[in-house]
XYZ file of N, CA and C in Angstrom:
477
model
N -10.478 12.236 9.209
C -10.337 11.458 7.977
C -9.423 10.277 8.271
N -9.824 8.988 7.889
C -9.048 7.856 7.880
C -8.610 7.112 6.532
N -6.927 7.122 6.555
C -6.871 6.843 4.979
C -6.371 5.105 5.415
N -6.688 4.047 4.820
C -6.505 3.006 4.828
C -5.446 2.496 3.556
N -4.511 2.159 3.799
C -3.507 1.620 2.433
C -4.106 0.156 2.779
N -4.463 -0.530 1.424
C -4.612 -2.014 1.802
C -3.896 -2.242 0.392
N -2.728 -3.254 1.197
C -1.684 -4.000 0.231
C -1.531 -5.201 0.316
N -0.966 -6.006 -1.051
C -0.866 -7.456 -0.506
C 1.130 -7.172 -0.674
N 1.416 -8.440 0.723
C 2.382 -8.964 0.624
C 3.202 -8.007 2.100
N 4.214 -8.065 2.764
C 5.132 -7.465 3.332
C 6.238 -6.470 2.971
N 6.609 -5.598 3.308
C 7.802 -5.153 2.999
C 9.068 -5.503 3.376
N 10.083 -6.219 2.837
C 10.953 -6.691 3.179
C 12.308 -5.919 3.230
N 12.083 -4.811 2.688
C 13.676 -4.123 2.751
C 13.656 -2.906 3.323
N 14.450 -2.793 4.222
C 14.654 -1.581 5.211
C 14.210 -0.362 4.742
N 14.746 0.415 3.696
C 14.761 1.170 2.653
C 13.503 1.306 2.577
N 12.704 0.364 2.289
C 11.789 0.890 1.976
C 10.564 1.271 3.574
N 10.812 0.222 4.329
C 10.100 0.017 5.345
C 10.484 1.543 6.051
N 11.710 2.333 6.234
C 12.116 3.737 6.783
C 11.260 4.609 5.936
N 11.317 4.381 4.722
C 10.916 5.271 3.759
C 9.233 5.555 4.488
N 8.202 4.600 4.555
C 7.033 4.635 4.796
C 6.883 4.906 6.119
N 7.691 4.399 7.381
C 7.471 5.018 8.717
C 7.634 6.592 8.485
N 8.659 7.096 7.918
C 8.452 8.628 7.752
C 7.277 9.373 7.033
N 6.920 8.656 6.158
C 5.560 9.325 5.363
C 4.242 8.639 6.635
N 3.899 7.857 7.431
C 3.035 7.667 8.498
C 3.536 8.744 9.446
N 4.747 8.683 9.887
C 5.454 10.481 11.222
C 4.491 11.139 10.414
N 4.753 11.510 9.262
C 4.318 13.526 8.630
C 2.539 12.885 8.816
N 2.407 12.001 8.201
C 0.464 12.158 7.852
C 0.034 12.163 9.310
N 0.363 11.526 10.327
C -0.128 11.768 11.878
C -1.325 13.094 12.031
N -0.095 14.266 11.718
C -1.001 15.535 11.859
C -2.060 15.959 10.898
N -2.574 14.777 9.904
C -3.251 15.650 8.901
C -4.286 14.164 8.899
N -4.465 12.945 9.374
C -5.074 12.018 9.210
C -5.079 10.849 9.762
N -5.985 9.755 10.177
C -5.874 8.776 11.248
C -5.309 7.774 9.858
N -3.857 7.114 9.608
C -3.386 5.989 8.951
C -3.439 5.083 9.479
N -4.146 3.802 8.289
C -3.876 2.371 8.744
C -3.042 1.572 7.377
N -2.300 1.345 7.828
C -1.910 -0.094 6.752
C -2.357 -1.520 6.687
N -2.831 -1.761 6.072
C -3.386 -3.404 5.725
C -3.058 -4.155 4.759
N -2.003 -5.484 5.457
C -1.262 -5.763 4.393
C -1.949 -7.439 4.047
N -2.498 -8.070 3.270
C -2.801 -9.367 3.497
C -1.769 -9.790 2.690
N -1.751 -11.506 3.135
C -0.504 -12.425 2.483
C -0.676 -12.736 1.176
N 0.314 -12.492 0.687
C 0.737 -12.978 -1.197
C 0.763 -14.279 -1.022
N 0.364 -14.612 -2.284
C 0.231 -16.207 -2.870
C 1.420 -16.463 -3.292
N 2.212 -17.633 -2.705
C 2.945 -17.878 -3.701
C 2.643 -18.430 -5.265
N 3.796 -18.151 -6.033
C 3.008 -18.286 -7.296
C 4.871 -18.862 -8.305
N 3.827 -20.105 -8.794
C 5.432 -20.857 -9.679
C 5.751 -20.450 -10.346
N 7.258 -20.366 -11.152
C 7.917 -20.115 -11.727
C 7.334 -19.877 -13.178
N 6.843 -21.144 -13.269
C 6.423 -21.399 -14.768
C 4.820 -21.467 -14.679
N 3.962 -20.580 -14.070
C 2.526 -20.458 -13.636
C 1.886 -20.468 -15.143
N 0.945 -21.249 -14.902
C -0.045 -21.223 -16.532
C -1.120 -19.901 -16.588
N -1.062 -19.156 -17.422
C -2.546 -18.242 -17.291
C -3.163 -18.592 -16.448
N -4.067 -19.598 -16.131
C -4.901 -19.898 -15.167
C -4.250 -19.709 -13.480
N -3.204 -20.491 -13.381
C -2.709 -20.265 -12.322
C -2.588 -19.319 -11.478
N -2.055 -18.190 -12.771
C -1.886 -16.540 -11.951
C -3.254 -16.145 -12.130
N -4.299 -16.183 -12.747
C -5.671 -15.701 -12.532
C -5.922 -16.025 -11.047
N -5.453 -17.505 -10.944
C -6.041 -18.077 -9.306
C -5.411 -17.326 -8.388
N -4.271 -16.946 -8.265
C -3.253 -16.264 -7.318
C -4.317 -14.953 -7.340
N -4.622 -13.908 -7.921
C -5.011 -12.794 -8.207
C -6.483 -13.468 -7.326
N -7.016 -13.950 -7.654
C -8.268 -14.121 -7.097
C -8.198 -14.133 -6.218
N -7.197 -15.224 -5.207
C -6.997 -15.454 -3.901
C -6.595 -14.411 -2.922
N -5.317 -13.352 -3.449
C -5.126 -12.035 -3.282
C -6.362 -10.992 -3.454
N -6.959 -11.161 -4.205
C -8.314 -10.162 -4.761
C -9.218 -10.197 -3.434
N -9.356 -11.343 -3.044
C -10.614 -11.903 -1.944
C -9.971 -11.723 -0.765
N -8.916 -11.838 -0.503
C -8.104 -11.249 0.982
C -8.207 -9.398 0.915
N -7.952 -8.947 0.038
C -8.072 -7.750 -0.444
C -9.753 -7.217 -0.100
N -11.006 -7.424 -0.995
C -12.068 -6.733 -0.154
C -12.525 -7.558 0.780
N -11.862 -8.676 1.239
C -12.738 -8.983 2.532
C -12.145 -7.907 3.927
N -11.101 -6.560 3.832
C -11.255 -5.209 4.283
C -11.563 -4.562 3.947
N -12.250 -4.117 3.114
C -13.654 -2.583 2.376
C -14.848 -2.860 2.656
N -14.948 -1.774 3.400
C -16.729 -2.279 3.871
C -17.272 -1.296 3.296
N -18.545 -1.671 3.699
C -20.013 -0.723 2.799
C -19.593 1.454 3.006
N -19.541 1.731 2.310
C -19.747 3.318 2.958
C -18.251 3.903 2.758
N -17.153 3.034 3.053
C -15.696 3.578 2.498
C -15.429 3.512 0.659
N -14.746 4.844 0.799
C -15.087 4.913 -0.551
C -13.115 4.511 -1.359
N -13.113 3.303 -2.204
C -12.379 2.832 -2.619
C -11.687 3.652 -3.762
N -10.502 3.752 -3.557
C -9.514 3.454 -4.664
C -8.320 3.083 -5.127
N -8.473 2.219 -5.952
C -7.806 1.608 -6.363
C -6.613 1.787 -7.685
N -5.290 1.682 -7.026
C -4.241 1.750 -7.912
C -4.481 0.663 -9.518
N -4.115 1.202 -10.324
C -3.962 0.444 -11.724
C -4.245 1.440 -12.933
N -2.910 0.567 -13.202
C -2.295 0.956 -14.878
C -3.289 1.601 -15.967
N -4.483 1.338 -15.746
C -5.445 1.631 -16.405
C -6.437 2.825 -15.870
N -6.423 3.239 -14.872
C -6.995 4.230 -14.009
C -6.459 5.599 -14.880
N -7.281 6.877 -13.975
C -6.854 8.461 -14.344
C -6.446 8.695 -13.950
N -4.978 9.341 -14.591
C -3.936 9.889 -14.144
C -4.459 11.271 -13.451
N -3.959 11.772 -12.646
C -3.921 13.057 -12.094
C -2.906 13.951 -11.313
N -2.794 15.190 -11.453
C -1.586 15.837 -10.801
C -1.489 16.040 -9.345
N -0.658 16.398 -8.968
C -0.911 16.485 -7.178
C -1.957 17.678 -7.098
N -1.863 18.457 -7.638
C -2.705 19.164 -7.077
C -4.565 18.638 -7.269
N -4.643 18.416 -8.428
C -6.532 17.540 -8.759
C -6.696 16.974 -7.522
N -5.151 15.599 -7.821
C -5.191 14.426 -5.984
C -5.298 15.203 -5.088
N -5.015 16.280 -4.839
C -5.150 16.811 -3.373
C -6.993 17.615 -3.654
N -7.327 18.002 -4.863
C -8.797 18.300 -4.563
C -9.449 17.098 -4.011
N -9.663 16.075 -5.192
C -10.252 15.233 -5.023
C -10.423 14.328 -3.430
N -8.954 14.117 -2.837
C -9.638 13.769 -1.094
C -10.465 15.331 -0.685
N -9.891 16.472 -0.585
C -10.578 17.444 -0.281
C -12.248 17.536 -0.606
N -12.988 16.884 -1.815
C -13.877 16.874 -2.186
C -14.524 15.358 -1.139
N -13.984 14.573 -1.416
C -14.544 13.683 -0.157
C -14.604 13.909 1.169
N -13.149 14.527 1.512
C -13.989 14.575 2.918
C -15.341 15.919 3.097
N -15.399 17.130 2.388
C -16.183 17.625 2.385
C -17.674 16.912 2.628
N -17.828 15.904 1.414
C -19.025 15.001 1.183
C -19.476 14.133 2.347
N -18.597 13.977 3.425
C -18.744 13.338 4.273
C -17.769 11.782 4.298
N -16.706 11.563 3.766
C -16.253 10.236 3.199
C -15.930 10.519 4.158
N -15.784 9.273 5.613
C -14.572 9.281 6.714
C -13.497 8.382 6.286
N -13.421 7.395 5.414
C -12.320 6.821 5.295
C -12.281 6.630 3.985
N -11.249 6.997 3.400
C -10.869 6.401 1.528
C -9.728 5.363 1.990
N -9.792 4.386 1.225
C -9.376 2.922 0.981
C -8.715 3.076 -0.172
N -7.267 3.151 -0.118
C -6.325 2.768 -1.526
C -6.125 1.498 -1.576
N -6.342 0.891 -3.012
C -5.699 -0.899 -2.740
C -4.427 -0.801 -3.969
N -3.431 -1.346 -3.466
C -1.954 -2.045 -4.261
C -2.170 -3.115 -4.319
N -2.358 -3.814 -5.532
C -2.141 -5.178 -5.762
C -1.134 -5.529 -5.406
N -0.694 -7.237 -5.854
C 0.263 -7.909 -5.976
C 1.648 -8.121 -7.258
N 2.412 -8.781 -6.749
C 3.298 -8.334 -8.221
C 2.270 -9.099 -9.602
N 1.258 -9.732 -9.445
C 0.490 -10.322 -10.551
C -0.570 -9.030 -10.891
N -0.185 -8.351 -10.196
C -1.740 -7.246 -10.690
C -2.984 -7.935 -9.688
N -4.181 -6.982 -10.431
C -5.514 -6.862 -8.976
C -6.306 -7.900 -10.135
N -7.074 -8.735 -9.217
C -8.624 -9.384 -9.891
C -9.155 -8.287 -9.955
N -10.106 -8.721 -11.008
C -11.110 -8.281 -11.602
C -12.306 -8.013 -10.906
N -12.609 -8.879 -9.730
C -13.169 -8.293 -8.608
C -13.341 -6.519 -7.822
N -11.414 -6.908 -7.665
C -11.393 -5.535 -6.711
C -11.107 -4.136 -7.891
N -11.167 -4.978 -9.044
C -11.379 -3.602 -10.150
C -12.399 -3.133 -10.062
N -13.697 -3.894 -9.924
C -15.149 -3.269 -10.096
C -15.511 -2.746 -9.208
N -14.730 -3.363 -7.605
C -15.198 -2.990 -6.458
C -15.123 -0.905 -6.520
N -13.652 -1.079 -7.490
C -13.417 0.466 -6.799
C -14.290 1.688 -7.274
N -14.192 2.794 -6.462
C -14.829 3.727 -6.395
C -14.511 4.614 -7.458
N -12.813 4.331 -7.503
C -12.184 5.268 -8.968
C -10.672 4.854 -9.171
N -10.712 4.448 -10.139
C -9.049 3.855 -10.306
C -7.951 4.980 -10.908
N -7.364 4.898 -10.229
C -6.139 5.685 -10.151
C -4.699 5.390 -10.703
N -4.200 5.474 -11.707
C -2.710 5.313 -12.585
C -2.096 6.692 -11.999
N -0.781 6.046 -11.169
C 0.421 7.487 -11.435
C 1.259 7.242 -12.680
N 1.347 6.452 -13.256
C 2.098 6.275 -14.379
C 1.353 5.140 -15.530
N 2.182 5.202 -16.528
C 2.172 4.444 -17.696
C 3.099 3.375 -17.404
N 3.585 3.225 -16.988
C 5.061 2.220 -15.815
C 4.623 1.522 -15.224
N 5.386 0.461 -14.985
C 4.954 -0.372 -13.820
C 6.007 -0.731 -12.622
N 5.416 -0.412 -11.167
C 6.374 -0.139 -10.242
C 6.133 -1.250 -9.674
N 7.124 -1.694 -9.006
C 7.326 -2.849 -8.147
C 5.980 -1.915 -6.517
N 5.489 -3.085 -6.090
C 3.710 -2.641 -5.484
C 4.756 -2.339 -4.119
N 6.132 -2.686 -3.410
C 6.433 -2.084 -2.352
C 6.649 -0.628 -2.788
N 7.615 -0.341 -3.612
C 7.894 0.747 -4.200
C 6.655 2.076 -3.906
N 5.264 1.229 -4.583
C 4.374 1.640 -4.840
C 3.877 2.845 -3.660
N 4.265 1.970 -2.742
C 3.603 1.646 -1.673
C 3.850 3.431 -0.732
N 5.112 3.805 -0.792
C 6.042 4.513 -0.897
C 5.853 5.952 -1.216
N 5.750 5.533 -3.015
C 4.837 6.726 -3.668
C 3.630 7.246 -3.608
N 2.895 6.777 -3.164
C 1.563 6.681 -2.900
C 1.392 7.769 -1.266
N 2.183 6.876 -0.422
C 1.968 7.844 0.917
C 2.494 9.079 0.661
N 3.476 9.176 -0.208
C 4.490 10.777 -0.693
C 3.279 11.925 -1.513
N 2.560 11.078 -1.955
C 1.330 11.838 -2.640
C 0.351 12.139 -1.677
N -0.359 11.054 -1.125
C -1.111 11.267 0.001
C -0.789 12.675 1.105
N 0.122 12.631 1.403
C 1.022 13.648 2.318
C 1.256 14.523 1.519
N 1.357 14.646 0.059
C 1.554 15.947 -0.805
C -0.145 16.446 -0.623
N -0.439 15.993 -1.046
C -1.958 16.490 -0.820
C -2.354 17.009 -0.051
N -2.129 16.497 1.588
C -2.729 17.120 2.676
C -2.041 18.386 2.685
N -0.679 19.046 2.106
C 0.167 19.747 2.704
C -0.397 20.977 1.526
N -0.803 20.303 0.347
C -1.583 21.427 -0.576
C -2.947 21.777 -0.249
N -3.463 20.926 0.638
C -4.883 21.310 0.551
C -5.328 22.805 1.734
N -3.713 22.004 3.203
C -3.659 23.133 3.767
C -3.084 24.333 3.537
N -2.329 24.515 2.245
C -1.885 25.635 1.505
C -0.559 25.553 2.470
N 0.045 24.521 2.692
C 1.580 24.425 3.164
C 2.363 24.363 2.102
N 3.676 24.742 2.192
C 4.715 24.729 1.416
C 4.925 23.168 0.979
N 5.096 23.296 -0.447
C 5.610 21.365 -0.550
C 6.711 21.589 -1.652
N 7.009 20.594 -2.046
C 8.569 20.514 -2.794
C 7.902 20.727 -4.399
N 7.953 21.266 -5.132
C 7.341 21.150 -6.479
C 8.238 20.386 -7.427
């Protein structure tokens, strides 16, 4: 199984950058990880509606020009189904069964995802009603990912 994180922008703070090399150490034994990060738009201060639509687009289109045909997408947002670790840990379990070799998570930008890579996805996914800063995100996401594998193999995890 190959899980692909595709994010826009870099991680810039240690903290967080340690945080995610340790959640890539643990997933090693349970899955082939890639991170894919494309570049954020800068975006002005005082951006008009339109402006940040354009940023999102430009981010949106760097974003699936990595999802190809046959990987099955999903995508983080506020609007997606919530689910508990344990469902999240069926649900990859149910793909790779089906044959999925790689699921594709996408993190937008701090503007949120186009409307593009909304339709693109396979199933949108909300951990919260909140909105987390997308490094943060980034973070939580592998902590789940790795909760999952560790429930699916009926390993001990932190409840």
């Amino acid at each position: 199984m190959k899980i692909r994180i595709l994010t826009v922008g870099k991680i810039k703070e240690k903290f967080y950058r340690d945080a995610i090399a340790e959640y890539q150490k643990r997933l090693g034994r349970y899955c082939k990880l890639e991170i894919v990060e494309v570049a954020d738009e800068k975006t002005e201060e005082n951006a008009s509606p339109s402006q940040m639509e354009q940023v999102k687009e430009k981010e949106g289109q760097r974003l699936l020009s990595h999802i190809r045909d046959g990987e099955y997408c999903i995508v983080l947002a506020i609007e997606g189904k919530k689910l508990d670790s344990v469902a999240f840990s069926q649900q990859i379990d149910r793909l790779m069964v089906s044959g999925t070799s790689t699921i594709d998570f996408v993190i937008g930008g701090s503007l949120g995802l186009y409307k593009d890579v909304l339709s693109r996805a396979d199933f949108l996914l909300s951990f919260s009603d909140m909105t987390f800063p997308h490094q943060l995100m980034r973070v939580i996401l592998l902590e789940q990912v790795y909760r999952a594998f560790r429930i699916s193999n009926k390993e001990p995890y932190h409840k």
